Amino acid sequence: MTDQAASLRVIRGQRRDTPPTIRTRQRAIAITGGKGGVGKSTIAVGLATAYVAAQSRTLLVDADFGMADLNLLLGVAPTRTLLDALDGTPVEDVLVTAHGITLLPAQNGSYALATMGSGAHRRTLDLIATLSAQFDTIVLDVAAGIGASQSAIAGAAADQLIVVNPEPLSMADAYACIKVLAGHQGVRHAFVVPNRVTSTAQGDDIVGRLTELVNRFLDVSLTALPAVPADPAVSEAAIAGVPLLAHRPDSPAARAITRLARALDTASTPDTRSDVARGFWRRHLSAGGESL
Ligand SMILES: Nc1ncnc2c1ncn2[C@@H]1O[C@H](COP(=O)(O)OP(=O)(O)O)[C@@H](O)[C@H]1O
Ligand SMILES: [Mg+2]
């Protein structure tokens, strides 16, 4: 068996061992990838919608603090944001619900949130940890970039999902993102989702090349999840301000994200409800002051 085969698991939605439904279980997933515009928010909202449809109580955190856009994708206009919660407003009063998803909103254009320091990140993780017992699924939509902020937030979740698209820069940034998560957050495993692919072969090629790089230089194993195709329905849904899976459930991208959610359900780190909170604490405390 080659190194690549040993450390790469491929999970395809079509395989017979993929369960037809999503079980309600506890999970905390950070959606990241280094580069902006690769589809992190699209996939974060898509997964949240799929888990809600499966009766999983789902918290979606807009961790792209200063360039927040999940409220737009969900078609809500929150009156309060994470900034208020950090200023002392009870976090429950900041949460908004749309399409069954509970959103912890950030604030687009907020310089204060975009540039907040390590103390504020720690308090943000504390707020999420406080909420975690009320939810089965927590999805963190992490900002682009590989700085201390993004890696501390991504590293706090039990699982990391790296979104990568066919552009060479995306591949380079995905690799950089995994490298930083390994070096600064102790991450030893990540999920990979090729997005905006025009063929299955293109998705396989992306995964193959990224795996080769990671195997060569990093002590991280990758699990490939079903790819999401390029699909105009994605931007149609964004313009409508309705989650793709609600707006165009039969579109190719929506179906692929549903397959992705099922595959991830099988493969995600199995947590009990209290372990979700513990997962946050473990990562978050082991990250130490420096990387927060
Ligand atoms: N599978 C896809 N097919 C077509 N367009 C997509 C797809 N995924 C994302 N997009 C588009 O790409 C842009 C960036 O997506 P977004 O989810 O906001 O990325 P990120 O959160 O990584 O910055 C958006 O305009 C979105 O509509
Ligand atoms: Mg985004």
PDB file of C-alpha atoms and ligand atoms in Angstrom:
ATOM      1  CA  MET A   1       0.000   0.000   0.000  1.00  0.00           C
ATOM      2  CA  THR A   2       1.414   3.384  -0.890  1.00  0.00           C
ATOM      3  CA  ASP A   3       1.674   6.232   1.597  1.00  0.00           C
ATOM      4  CA  GLN A   4      -1.074   8.017  -0.256  1.00  0.00           C
ATOM      5  CA  ALA A   5      -3.479   5.126   0.002  1.00  0.00           C
ATOM      6  CA  ALA A   6      -2.623   4.712   3.661  1.00  0.00           C
ATOM      7  CA  SER A   7      -3.451   8.261   4.643  1.00  0.00           C
ATOM      8  CA  LEU A   8      -6.239   9.099   2.232  1.00  0.00           C
ATOM      9  CA  ARG A   9      -9.715   7.884   2.776  1.00  0.00           C
ATOM     10  CA  VAL A  10     -12.202   8.690   0.064  1.00  0.00           C
ATOM     11  CA  ILE A  11     -15.826   8.792   0.987  1.00  0.00           C
ATOM     12  CA  ARG A  12     -18.239   8.959  -1.862  1.00  0.00           C
ATOM     13  CA  GLY A  13     -21.880   9.694  -1.391  1.00  0.00           C
ATOM     14  CA  GLN A  14     -22.826   6.989  -3.862  1.00  0.00           C
ATOM     15  CA  ARG A  15     -21.170   4.155  -1.985  1.00  0.00           C
ATOM     16  CA  ARG A  16     -23.485   1.557  -0.584  1.00  0.00           C
ATOM     17  CA  ASP A  17     -22.082   1.947   2.935  1.00  0.00           C
ATOM     18  CA  THR A  18     -23.155   5.597   3.054  1.00  0.00           C
ATOM     19  CA  PRO A  19     -26.338   5.704   5.122  1.00  0.00           C
ATOM     20  CA  PRO A  20     -29.368   7.144   3.309  1.00  0.00           C
ATOM     21  CA  THR A  21     -30.217   9.429   6.212  1.00  0.00           C
ATOM     22  CA  ILE A  22     -28.339  11.621   8.636  1.00  0.00           C
ATOM     23  CA  ARG A  23     -28.327  10.482  12.236  1.00  0.00           C
ATOM     24  CA  THR A  24     -28.806  13.094  14.894  1.00  0.00           C
ATOM     25  CA  ARG A  25     -25.482  13.152  16.596  1.00  0.00           C
ATOM     26  CA  GLN A  26     -23.136  15.711  18.006  1.00  0.00           C
ATOM     27  CA  ARG A  27     -20.447  17.292  15.914  1.00  0.00           C
ATOM     28  CA  ALA A  28     -18.451  20.523  15.672  1.00  0.00           C
ATOM     29  CA  ILE A  29     -17.037  21.304  12.239  1.00  0.00           C
ATOM     30  CA  ALA A  30     -14.895  24.245  11.148  1.00  0.00           C
ATOM     31  CA  ILE A  31     -15.187  25.141   7.462  1.00  0.00           C
ATOM     32  CA  THR A  32     -11.895  26.610   6.324  1.00  0.00           C
ATOM     33  CA  GLY A  33      -9.444  26.522   3.422  1.00  0.00           C
ATOM     34  CA  GLY A  34      -7.122  29.494   3.497  1.00  0.00           C
ATOM     35  CA  LYS A  35      -8.401  31.243   0.394  1.00  0.00           C
ATOM     36  CA  GLY A  36     -11.345  33.602   0.059  1.00  0.00           C
ATOM     37  CA  GLY A  37     -14.085  32.912  -2.469  1.00  0.00           C
ATOM     38  CA  VAL A  38     -13.648  29.133  -2.607  1.00  0.00           C
ATOM     39  CA  GLY A  39     -17.119  28.391  -1.236  1.00  0.00           C
ATOM     40  CA  LYS A  40     -16.635  28.120   2.534  1.00  0.00           C
ATOM     41  CA  SER A  41     -19.783  30.074   3.397  1.00  0.00           C
ATOM     42  CA  THR A  42     -21.816  28.278   0.722  1.00  0.00           C
ATOM     43  CA  ILE A  43     -20.804  24.916   2.163  1.00  0.00           C
ATOM     44  CA  ALA A  44     -21.222  26.067   5.783  1.00  0.00           C
ATOM     45  CA  VAL A  45     -24.823  27.178   5.110  1.00  0.00           C
ATOM     46  CA  GLY A  46     -25.462  24.068   3.000  1.00  0.00           C
ATOM     47  CA  LEU A  47     -24.287  21.684   5.714  1.00  0.00           C
ATOM     48  CA  ALA A  48     -26.246  23.581   8.377  1.00  0.00           C
ATOM     49  CA  THR A  49     -29.400  23.348   6.234  1.00  0.00           C
ATOM     50  CA  ALA A  50     -28.881  19.620   5.646  1.00  0.00           C
ATOM     51  CA  TYR A  51     -28.379  18.911   9.359  1.00  0.00           C
ATOM     52  CA  VAL A  52     -31.421  20.978  10.343  1.00  0.00           C
ATOM     53  CA  ALA A  53     -33.487  18.992   7.834  1.00  0.00           C
ATOM     54  CA  ALA A  54     -32.300  15.881   9.679  1.00  0.00           C
ATOM     55  CA  GLN A  55     -33.626  17.299  12.987  1.00  0.00           C
ATOM     56  CA  SER A  56     -30.175  18.157  14.281  1.00  0.00           C
ATOM     57  CA  ARG A  57     -30.197  21.301  16.424  1.00  0.00           C
ATOM     58  CA  THR A  58     -27.658  23.380  14.536  1.00  0.00           C
ATOM     59  CA  LEU A  59     -25.640  26.440  15.501  1.00  0.00           C
ATOM     60  CA  LEU A  60     -23.957  28.250  12.624  1.00  0.00           C
ATOM     61  CA  VAL A  61     -21.227  30.665  13.695  1.00  0.00           C
ATOM     62  CA  ASP A  62     -20.166  33.485  11.401  1.00  0.00           C
ATOM     63  CA  ALA A  63     -16.476  33.465  12.244  1.00  0.00           C
ATOM     64  CA  ASP A  64     -15.614  35.642   9.250  1.00  0.00           C
ATOM     65  CA  PHE A  65     -15.934  38.423  11.775  1.00  0.00           C
ATOM     66  CA  GLY A  66     -15.437  41.611   9.783  1.00  0.00           C
ATOM     67  CA  MET A  67     -16.686  40.348   6.398  1.00  0.00           C
ATOM     68  CA  ALA A  68     -19.696  38.536   7.758  1.00  0.00           C
ATOM     69  CA  ASP A  69     -22.135  37.405   5.107  1.00  0.00           C
ATOM     70  CA  LEU A  70     -24.032  34.442   6.494  1.00  0.00           C
ATOM     71  CA  ASN A  71     -26.952  36.718   7.389  1.00  0.00           C
ATOM     72  CA  LEU A  72     -27.227  37.610   3.685  1.00  0.00           C
ATOM     73  CA  LEU A  73     -27.116  33.962   2.612  1.00  0.00           C
ATOM     74  CA  LEU A  74     -29.843  33.229   5.174  1.00  0.00           C
ATOM     75  CA  GLY A  75     -31.871  36.350   4.348  1.00  0.00           C
ATOM     76  CA  VAL A  76     -31.880  37.813   7.861  1.00  0.00           C
ATOM     77  CA  ALA A  77     -30.901  41.236   9.174  1.00  0.00           C
ATOM     78  CA  PRO A  78     -29.705  40.725  12.747  1.00  0.00           C
ATOM     79  CA  THR A  79     -30.047  43.731  15.042  1.00  0.00           C
ATOM     80  CA  ARG A  80     -27.278  42.495  17.340  1.00  0.00           C
ATOM     81  CA  THR A  81     -24.039  40.697  16.613  1.00  0.00           C
ATOM     82  CA  LEU A  82     -21.150  38.925  18.264  1.00  0.00           C
ATOM     83  CA  LEU A  83     -19.722  42.357  19.064  1.00  0.00           C
ATOM     84  CA  ASP A  84     -22.681  43.007  21.391  1.00  0.00           C
ATOM     85  CA  ALA A  85     -22.172  39.634  23.039  1.00  0.00           C
ATOM     86  CA  LEU A  86     -18.503  40.456  23.617  1.00  0.00           C
ATOM     87  CA  ASP A  87     -19.659  43.769  25.107  1.00  0.00           C
ATOM     88  CA  GLY A  88     -21.874  42.005  27.629  1.00  0.00           C
ATOM     89  CA  THR A  89     -25.249  41.385  25.909  1.00  0.00           C
ATOM     90  CA  PRO A  90     -26.392  37.819  26.787  1.00  0.00           C
ATOM     91  CA  VAL A  91     -25.389  35.679  23.819  1.00  0.00           C
ATOM     92  CA  GLU A  92     -28.917  34.183  23.612  1.00  0.00           C
ATOM     93  CA  ASP A  93     -30.189  37.691  22.772  1.00  0.00           C
ATOM     94  CA  VAL A  94     -27.784  37.925  19.854  1.00  0.00           C
ATOM     95  CA  LEU A  95     -28.728  34.628  18.197  1.00  0.00           C
ATOM     96  CA  VAL A  96     -31.152  34.722  15.265  1.00  0.00           C
ATOM     97  CA  THR A  97     -33.004  31.827  13.685  1.00  0.00           C
ATOM     98  CA  ALA A  98     -33.600  31.411   9.965  1.00  0.00           C
ATOM     99  CA  HIS A  99     -34.676  28.313   8.045  1.00  0.00           C
ATOM    100  CA  GLY A 100     -34.358  26.388  11.309  1.00  0.00           C
ATOM    101  CA  ILE A 101     -30.690  27.312  11.680  1.00  0.00           C
ATOM    102  CA  THR A 102     -29.551  29.267  14.733  1.00  0.00           C
ATOM    103  CA  LEU A 103     -27.008  31.868  13.637  1.00  0.00           C
ATOM    104  CA  LEU A 104     -24.446  33.635  15.805  1.00  0.00           C
ATOM    105  CA  PRO A 105     -24.006  36.632  13.518  1.00  0.00           C
ATOM    106  CA  ALA A 106     -20.926  38.761  13.060  1.00  0.00           C
ATOM    107  CA  GLN A 107     -21.014  42.224  11.544  1.00  0.00           C
ATOM    108  CA  ASN A 108     -20.026  43.060   8.032  1.00  0.00           C
ATOM    109  CA  GLY A 109     -17.704  46.053   7.911  1.00  0.00           C
ATOM    110  CA  SER A 110     -16.898  45.930  11.611  1.00  0.00           C
ATOM    111  CA  TYR A 111     -13.287  47.011  12.016  1.00  0.00           C
ATOM    112  CA  ALA A 112     -13.506  46.171  15.728  1.00  0.00           C
ATOM    113  CA  LEU A 113     -14.449  42.554  14.998  1.00  0.00           C
ATOM    114  CA  ALA A 114     -12.040  42.217  12.087  1.00  0.00           C
ATOM    115  CA  THR A 115      -9.108  43.327  14.183  1.00  0.00           C
ATOM    116  CA  MET A 116     -10.039  41.942  17.595  1.00  0.00           C
ATOM    117  CA  GLY A 117      -7.205  40.498  19.603  1.00  0.00           C
ATOM    118  CA  SER A 118      -6.497  37.180  21.211  1.00  0.00           C
ATOM    119  CA  GLY A 119      -8.553  37.944  24.330  1.00  0.00           C
ATOM    120  CA  ALA A 120     -11.661  38.524  22.235  1.00  0.00           C
ATOM    121  CA  HIS A 121     -11.072  35.291  20.314  1.00  0.00           C
ATOM    122  CA  ARG A 122     -10.814  33.410  23.559  1.00  0.00           C
ATOM    123  CA  ARG A 123     -14.047  35.000  24.792  1.00  0.00           C
ATOM    124  CA  THR A 124     -15.730  34.159  21.474  1.00  0.00           C
ATOM    125  CA  LEU A 125     -14.733  30.520  21.901  1.00  0.00           C
ATOM    126  CA  ASP A 126     -16.001  30.685  25.482  1.00  0.00           C
ATOM    127  CA  LEU A 127     -19.375  31.939  24.227  1.00  0.00           C
ATOM    128  CA  ILE A 128     -19.568  29.124  21.681  1.00  0.00           C
ATOM    129  CA  ALA A 129     -18.581  26.574  24.311  1.00  0.00           C
ATOM    130  CA  THR A 130     -21.348  27.924  26.583  1.00  0.00           C
ATOM    131  CA  LEU A 131     -23.895  27.455  23.805  1.00  0.00           C
ATOM    132  CA  SER A 132     -22.646  24.096  22.637  1.00  0.00           C
ATOM    133  CA  ALA A 133     -24.666  21.994  25.085  1.00  0.00           C
ATOM    134  CA  GLN A 134     -27.884  23.303  23.468  1.00  0.00           C
ATOM    135  CA  PHE A 135     -26.907  22.100  19.988  1.00  0.00           C
ATOM    136  CA  ASP A 136     -26.157  18.831  18.251  1.00  0.00           C
ATOM    137  CA  THR A 137     -24.230  20.345  15.357  1.00  0.00           C
ATOM    138  CA  ILE A 138     -21.969  23.383  15.394  1.00  0.00           C
ATOM    139  CA  VAL A 139     -20.692  24.716  12.077  1.00  0.00           C
ATOM    140  CA  LEU A 140     -18.022  27.424  12.151  1.00  0.00           C
ATOM    141  CA  ASP A 141     -17.594  29.461   8.964  1.00  0.00           C
ATOM    142  CA  VAL A 142     -13.958  30.536   9.275  1.00  0.00           C
ATOM    143  CA  ALA A 143     -12.509  33.628   7.558  1.00  0.00           C
ATOM    144  CA  ALA A 144      -9.995  33.383   4.733  1.00  0.00           C
ATOM    145  CA  GLY A 145      -6.345  33.602   5.747  1.00  0.00           C
ATOM    146  CA  ILE A 146      -3.994  31.567   7.904  1.00  0.00           C
ATOM    147  CA  GLY A 147      -3.366  33.972  10.773  1.00  0.00           C
ATOM    148  CA  ALA A 148      -3.600  33.293  14.504  1.00  0.00           C
ATOM    149  CA  SER A 149      -7.269  34.303  14.517  1.00  0.00           C
ATOM    150  CA  GLN A 150      -8.420  31.937  11.780  1.00  0.00           C
ATOM    151  CA  SER A 151      -6.335  28.996  12.943  1.00  0.00           C
ATOM    152  CA  ALA A 152      -7.368  29.354  16.602  1.00  0.00           C
ATOM    153  CA  ILE A 153     -11.047  29.405  15.631  1.00  0.00           C
ATOM    154  CA  ALA A 154     -10.691  26.532  13.147  1.00  0.00           C
ATOM    155  CA  GLY A 155      -8.582  24.518  15.574  1.00  0.00           C
ATOM    156  CA  ALA A 156     -11.216  24.839  18.298  1.00  0.00           C
ATOM    157  CA  ALA A 157     -13.637  22.509  16.492  1.00  0.00           C
ATOM    158  CA  ALA A 158     -13.413  18.738  16.721  1.00  0.00           C
ATOM    159  CA  ASP A 159     -13.218  18.469  12.897  1.00  0.00           C
ATOM    160  CA  GLN A 160     -11.784  20.673  10.167  1.00  0.00           C
ATOM    161  CA  LEU A 161     -13.171  20.681   6.633  1.00  0.00           C
ATOM    162  CA  ILE A 162     -10.915  22.221   3.986  1.00  0.00           C
ATOM    163  CA  VAL A 163     -12.708  23.656   0.942  1.00  0.00           C
ATOM    164  CA  VAL A 164     -10.579  23.732  -2.176  1.00  0.00           C
ATOM    165  CA  ASN A 165     -11.451  24.632  -5.743  1.00  0.00           C
ATOM    166  CA  PRO A 166      -9.688  23.903  -9.036  1.00  0.00           C
ATOM    167  CA  GLU A 167      -7.588  27.097  -9.093  1.00  0.00           C
ATOM    168  CA  PRO A 168      -3.885  26.546  -8.393  1.00  0.00           C
ATOM    169  CA  LEU A 169      -3.915  29.304  -5.771  1.00  0.00           C
ATOM    170  CA  SER A 170      -6.661  27.529  -3.899  1.00  0.00           C
ATOM    171  CA  MET A 171      -4.548  24.365  -3.748  1.00  0.00           C
ATOM    172  CA  ALA A 172      -1.561  26.333  -2.434  1.00  0.00           C
ATOM    173  CA  ASP A 173      -3.678  28.099   0.175  1.00  0.00           C
ATOM    174  CA  ALA A 174      -5.393  24.880   1.263  1.00  0.00           C
ATOM    175  CA  TYR A 175      -1.975  23.331   1.814  1.00  0.00           C
ATOM    176  CA  ALA A 176      -0.844  26.413   3.781  1.00  0.00           C
ATOM    177  CA  CYS A 177      -3.992  26.252   5.872  1.00  0.00           C
ATOM    178  CA  ILE A 178      -3.461  22.563   6.731  1.00  0.00           C
ATOM    179  CA  LYS A 179       0.189  23.264   7.523  1.00  0.00           C
ATOM    180  CA  VAL A 180      -0.708  26.020   9.990  1.00  0.00           C
ATOM    181  CA  LEU A 181      -3.453  23.926  11.597  1.00  0.00           C
ATOM    182  CA  ALA A 182      -0.964  21.076  12.025  1.00  0.00           C
ATOM    183  CA  GLY A 183       1.840  23.282  13.325  1.00  0.00           C
ATOM    184  CA  HIS A 184      -0.152  25.545  15.647  1.00  0.00           C
ATOM    185  CA  GLN A 185      -3.273  23.593  16.564  1.00  0.00           C
ATOM    186  CA  GLY A 186      -2.049  20.001  16.628  1.00  0.00           C
ATOM    187  CA  VAL A 187      -4.468  18.984  13.870  1.00  0.00           C
ATOM    188  CA  ARG A 188      -3.590  15.501  12.540  1.00  0.00           C
ATOM    189  CA  HIS A 189      -6.593  14.890  10.308  1.00  0.00           C
ATOM    190  CA  ALA A 190      -8.682  17.039   7.977  1.00  0.00           C
ATOM    191  CA  PHE A 191     -11.584  16.544   5.605  1.00  0.00           C
ATOM    192  CA  VAL A 192     -11.222  17.868   2.054  1.00  0.00           C
ATOM    193  CA  VAL A 193     -14.096  19.015  -0.151  1.00  0.00           C
ATOM    194  CA  PRO A 194     -13.431  20.015  -3.756  1.00  0.00           C
ATOM    195  CA  ASN A 195     -15.889  22.746  -4.699  1.00  0.00           C
ATOM    196  CA  ARG A 196     -16.927  24.219  -8.037  1.00  0.00           C
ATOM    197  CA  VAL A 197     -15.660  21.239  -9.986  1.00  0.00           C
ATOM    198  CA  THR A 198     -16.721  20.635 -13.566  1.00  0.00           C
ATOM    199  CA  SER A 199     -16.218  16.841 -13.464  1.00  0.00           C
ATOM    200  CA  THR A 200     -15.648  14.018 -10.999  1.00  0.00           C
ATOM    201  CA  ALA A 201     -12.169  13.619 -12.450  1.00  0.00           C
ATOM    202  CA  GLN A 202     -11.377  17.221 -11.627  1.00  0.00           C
ATOM    203  CA  GLY A 203     -12.402  16.678  -7.995  1.00  0.00           C
ATOM    204  CA  ASP A 204     -10.298  13.505  -7.798  1.00  0.00           C
ATOM    205  CA  ASP A 205      -7.347  15.335  -9.309  1.00  0.00           C
ATOM    206  CA  ILE A 206      -7.547  18.128  -6.715  1.00  0.00           C
ATOM    207  CA  VAL A 207      -7.710  15.625  -3.876  1.00  0.00           C
ATOM    208  CA  GLY A 208      -4.873  13.556  -5.349  1.00  0.00           C
ATOM    209  CA  ARG A 209      -2.545  16.521  -5.719  1.00  0.00           C
ATOM    210  CA  LEU A 210      -3.311  17.962  -2.294  1.00  0.00           C
ATOM    211  CA  THR A 211      -2.841  14.549  -0.679  1.00  0.00           C
ATOM    212  CA  GLU A 212       0.499  14.076  -2.368  1.00  0.00           C
ATOM    213  CA  LEU A 213       1.727  17.424  -1.043  1.00  0.00           C
ATOM    214  CA  VAL A 214       0.393  16.826   2.454  1.00  0.00           C
ATOM    215  CA  ASN A 215       1.849  13.295   2.608  1.00  0.00           C
ATOM    216  CA  ARG A 216       5.195  14.555   1.526  1.00  0.00           C
ATOM    217  CA  PHE A 217       5.589  17.359   4.015  1.00  0.00           C
ATOM    218  CA  LEU A 218       3.048  17.088   6.835  1.00  0.00           C
ATOM    219  CA  ASP A 219       1.993  14.546   9.433  1.00  0.00           C
ATOM    220  CA  VAL A 220      -1.710  14.936   8.605  1.00  0.00           C
ATOM    221  CA  SER A 221      -4.118  12.411   7.110  1.00  0.00           C
ATOM    222  CA  LEU A 222      -6.879  13.571   4.779  1.00  0.00           C
ATOM    223  CA  THR A 223     -10.353  12.219   4.180  1.00  0.00           C
ATOM    224  CA  ALA A 224     -11.854  13.224   0.840  1.00  0.00           C
ATOM    225  CA  LEU A 225     -15.579  13.921   0.905  1.00  0.00           C
ATOM    226  CA  PRO A 226     -17.949  14.150  -2.097  1.00  0.00           C
ATOM    227  CA  ALA A 227     -17.155  17.088  -4.391  1.00  0.00           C
ATOM    228  CA  VAL A 228     -19.605  19.927  -5.074  1.00  0.00           C
ATOM    229  CA  PRO A 229     -20.074  20.832  -8.756  1.00  0.00           C
ATOM    230  CA  ALA A 230     -19.988  24.306 -10.256  1.00  0.00           C
ATOM    231  CA  ASP A 231     -23.653  25.259 -10.423  1.00  0.00           C
ATOM    232  CA  PRO A 232     -25.361  28.591 -11.209  1.00  0.00           C
ATOM    233  CA  ALA A 233     -28.024  27.714  -8.607  1.00  0.00           C
ATOM    234  CA  VAL A 234     -25.460  28.637  -5.909  1.00  0.00           C
ATOM    235  CA  SER A 235     -25.399  32.315  -6.832  1.00  0.00           C
ATOM    236  CA  GLU A 236     -29.145  32.336  -7.604  1.00  0.00           C
ATOM    237  CA  ALA A 237     -29.783  31.218  -4.023  1.00  0.00           C
ATOM    238  CA  ALA A 238     -27.341  33.800  -2.665  1.00  0.00           C
ATOM    239  CA  ILE A 239     -29.102  36.566  -4.594  1.00  0.00           C
ATOM    240  CA  ALA A 240     -32.468  35.370  -3.308  1.00  0.00           C
ATOM    241  CA  GLY A 241     -31.106  35.250   0.266  1.00  0.00           C
ATOM    242  CA  VAL A 242     -32.389  31.703   0.703  1.00  0.00           C
ATOM    243  CA  PRO A 243     -30.163  28.707   1.524  1.00  0.00           C
ATOM    244  CA  LEU A 244     -29.402  26.703  -1.607  1.00  0.00           C
ATOM    245  CA  LEU A 245     -30.908  23.507  -0.210  1.00  0.00           C
ATOM    246  CA  ALA A 246     -34.190  25.325   0.437  1.00  0.00           C
ATOM    247  CA  HIS A 247     -34.164  27.443  -2.726  1.00  0.00           C
ATOM    248  CA  ARG A 248     -33.113  24.804  -5.257  1.00  0.00           C
ATOM    249  CA  PRO A 249     -33.076  21.425  -3.459  1.00  0.00           C
ATOM    250  CA  ASP A 250     -32.879  19.514  -6.737  1.00  0.00           C
ATOM    251  CA  SER A 251     -29.944  21.469  -8.160  1.00  0.00           C
ATOM    252  CA  PRO A 252     -26.703  19.510  -8.642  1.00  0.00           C
ATOM    253  CA  ALA A 253     -24.845  21.534  -5.982  1.00  0.00           C
ATOM    254  CA  ALA A 254     -27.638  21.104  -3.409  1.00  0.00           C
ATOM    255  CA  ARG A 255     -27.717  17.359  -4.001  1.00  0.00           C
ATOM    256  CA  ALA A 256     -23.952  17.181  -3.687  1.00  0.00           C
ATOM    257  CA  ILE A 257     -24.027  19.103  -0.395  1.00  0.00           C
ATOM    258  CA  THR A 258     -26.675  16.723   0.919  1.00  0.00           C
ATOM    259  CA  ARG A 259     -24.391  13.802  -0.016  1.00  0.00           C
ATOM    260  CA  LEU A 260     -21.539  15.633   1.656  1.00  0.00           C
ATOM    261  CA  ALA A 261     -23.542  16.071   4.869  1.00  0.00           C
ATOM    262  CA  ARG A 262     -24.370  12.362   4.932  1.00  0.00           C
ATOM    263  CA  ALA A 263     -20.779  11.344   4.308  1.00  0.00           C
ATOM    264  CA  LEU A 264     -19.560  13.725   6.987  1.00  0.00           C
ATOM    265  CA  ASP A 265     -22.172  12.404   9.374  1.00  0.00           C
ATOM    266  CA  THR A 266     -20.609   8.963   9.140  1.00  0.00           C
ATOM    267  CA  ALA A 267     -17.050  10.180   9.303  1.00  0.00           C
ATOM    268  CA  SER A 268     -17.123  13.107  11.743  1.00  0.00           C
ATOM    269  CA  THR A 269     -15.564  12.739  15.161  1.00  0.00           C
ATOM    270  CA  PRO A 270     -18.248  11.096  17.283  1.00  0.00           C
ATOM    271  CA  ASP A 271     -18.958  13.356  20.240  1.00  0.00           C
ATOM    272  CA  THR A 272     -21.499  13.082  22.969  1.00  0.00           C
ATOM    273  CA  ARG A 273     -23.270  16.353  23.644  1.00  0.00           C
ATOM    274  CA  SER A 274     -20.957  17.236  26.498  1.00  0.00           C
ATOM    275  CA  ASP A 275     -17.955  16.244  24.415  1.00  0.00           C
ATOM    276  CA  VAL A 276     -18.806  18.983  21.933  1.00  0.00           C
ATOM    277  CA  ALA A 277     -18.173  21.473  24.705  1.00  0.00           C
ATOM    278  CA  ARG A 278     -15.196  19.496  25.887  1.00  0.00           C
ATOM    279  CA  GLY A 279     -13.810  19.405  22.337  1.00  0.00           C
ATOM    280  CA  PHE A 280     -13.849  23.163  22.276  1.00  0.00           C
ATOM    281  CA  TRP A 281     -12.206  23.418  25.648  1.00  0.00           C
ATOM    282  CA  ARG A 282      -9.553  20.847  24.869  1.00  0.00           C
ATOM    283  CA  ARG A 283      -8.412  22.533  21.667  1.00  0.00           C
ATOM    284  CA  HIS A 284      -8.911  25.981  22.943  1.00  0.00           C
ATOM    285  CA  LEU A 285      -6.928  25.460  26.123  1.00  0.00           C
ATOM    286  CA  SER A 286      -4.220  23.381  24.505  1.00  0.00           C
ATOM    287  CA  ALA A 287      -3.759  26.129  21.898  1.00  0.00           C
ATOM    288  CA  GLY A 288      -2.480  28.329  24.748  1.00  0.00           C
ATOM    289  CA  GLY A 289      -2.251  32.088  24.874  1.00  0.00           C
ATOM    290  CA  GLU A 290       0.248  32.426  22.077  1.00  0.00           C
ATOM    291  CA  SER A 291      -1.794  31.122  19.186  1.00  0.00           C
ATOM    292  CA  LEU A 292      -4.988  32.712  20.451  1.00  0.00           C
TER     293      LEU A 292
HETATM  294  N1  LIG B   1     -20.347  25.210  -6.368  1.00  0.00           N
HETATM  295  C1  LIG B   1     -20.451  26.484  -6.783  1.00  0.00           C
HETATM  296  N2  LIG B   1     -20.914  26.761  -8.021  1.00  0.00           N
HETATM  297  C2  LIG B   1     -21.036  28.037  -8.450  1.00  0.00           C
HETATM  298  N3  LIG B   1     -20.711  29.108  -7.708  1.00  0.00           N
HETATM  299  C3  LIG B   1     -20.234  28.894  -6.468  1.00  0.00           C
HETATM  300  C4  LIG B   1     -20.089  27.588  -5.943  1.00  0.00           C
HETATM  301  N4  LIG B   1     -19.601  27.696  -4.683  1.00  0.00           N
HETATM  302  C5  LIG B   1     -19.446  29.013  -4.432  1.00  0.00           C
HETATM  303  N5  LIG B   1     -19.834  29.742  -5.505  1.00  0.00           N
HETATM  304  C6  LIG B   1     -19.820  31.211  -5.622  1.00  0.00           C
HETATM  305  O1  LIG B   1     -18.502  31.657  -5.313  1.00  0.00           O
HETATM  306  C7  LIG B   1     -18.543  32.851  -4.570  1.00  0.00           C
HETATM  307  C8  LIG B   1     -17.802  32.652  -3.255  1.00  0.00           C
HETATM  308  O2  LIG B   1     -18.507  31.708  -2.464  1.00  0.00           O
HETATM  309  P1  LIG B   1     -18.481  31.811  -0.875  1.00  0.00           P
HETATM  310  O3  LIG B   1     -19.233  30.635  -0.354  1.00  0.00           O
HETATM  311  O4  LIG B   1     -18.913  33.163  -0.425  1.00  0.00           O
HETATM  312  O5  LIG B   1     -16.905  31.644  -0.604  1.00  0.00           O
HETATM  313  P2  LIG B   1     -16.029  31.939   0.692  1.00  0.00           P
HETATM  314  O6  LIG B   1     -16.929  31.890   1.884  1.00  0.00           O
HETATM  315  O7  LIG B   1     -14.995  30.858   0.683  1.00  0.00           O
HETATM  316  O8  LIG B   1     -15.412  33.296   0.503  1.00  0.00           O
HETATM  317  C9  LIG B   1     -20.013  33.207  -4.379  1.00  0.00           C
HETATM  318  O9  LIG B   1     -20.364  34.153  -5.359  1.00  0.00           O
HETATM  319  C10 LIG B   1     -20.732  31.894  -4.602  1.00  0.00           C
HETATM  320  O10 LIG B   1     -22.035  32.092  -5.116  1.00  0.00           O
HETATM  321 MG    MG B   2     -17.275  33.352   3.349  1.00  0.00          MG
END
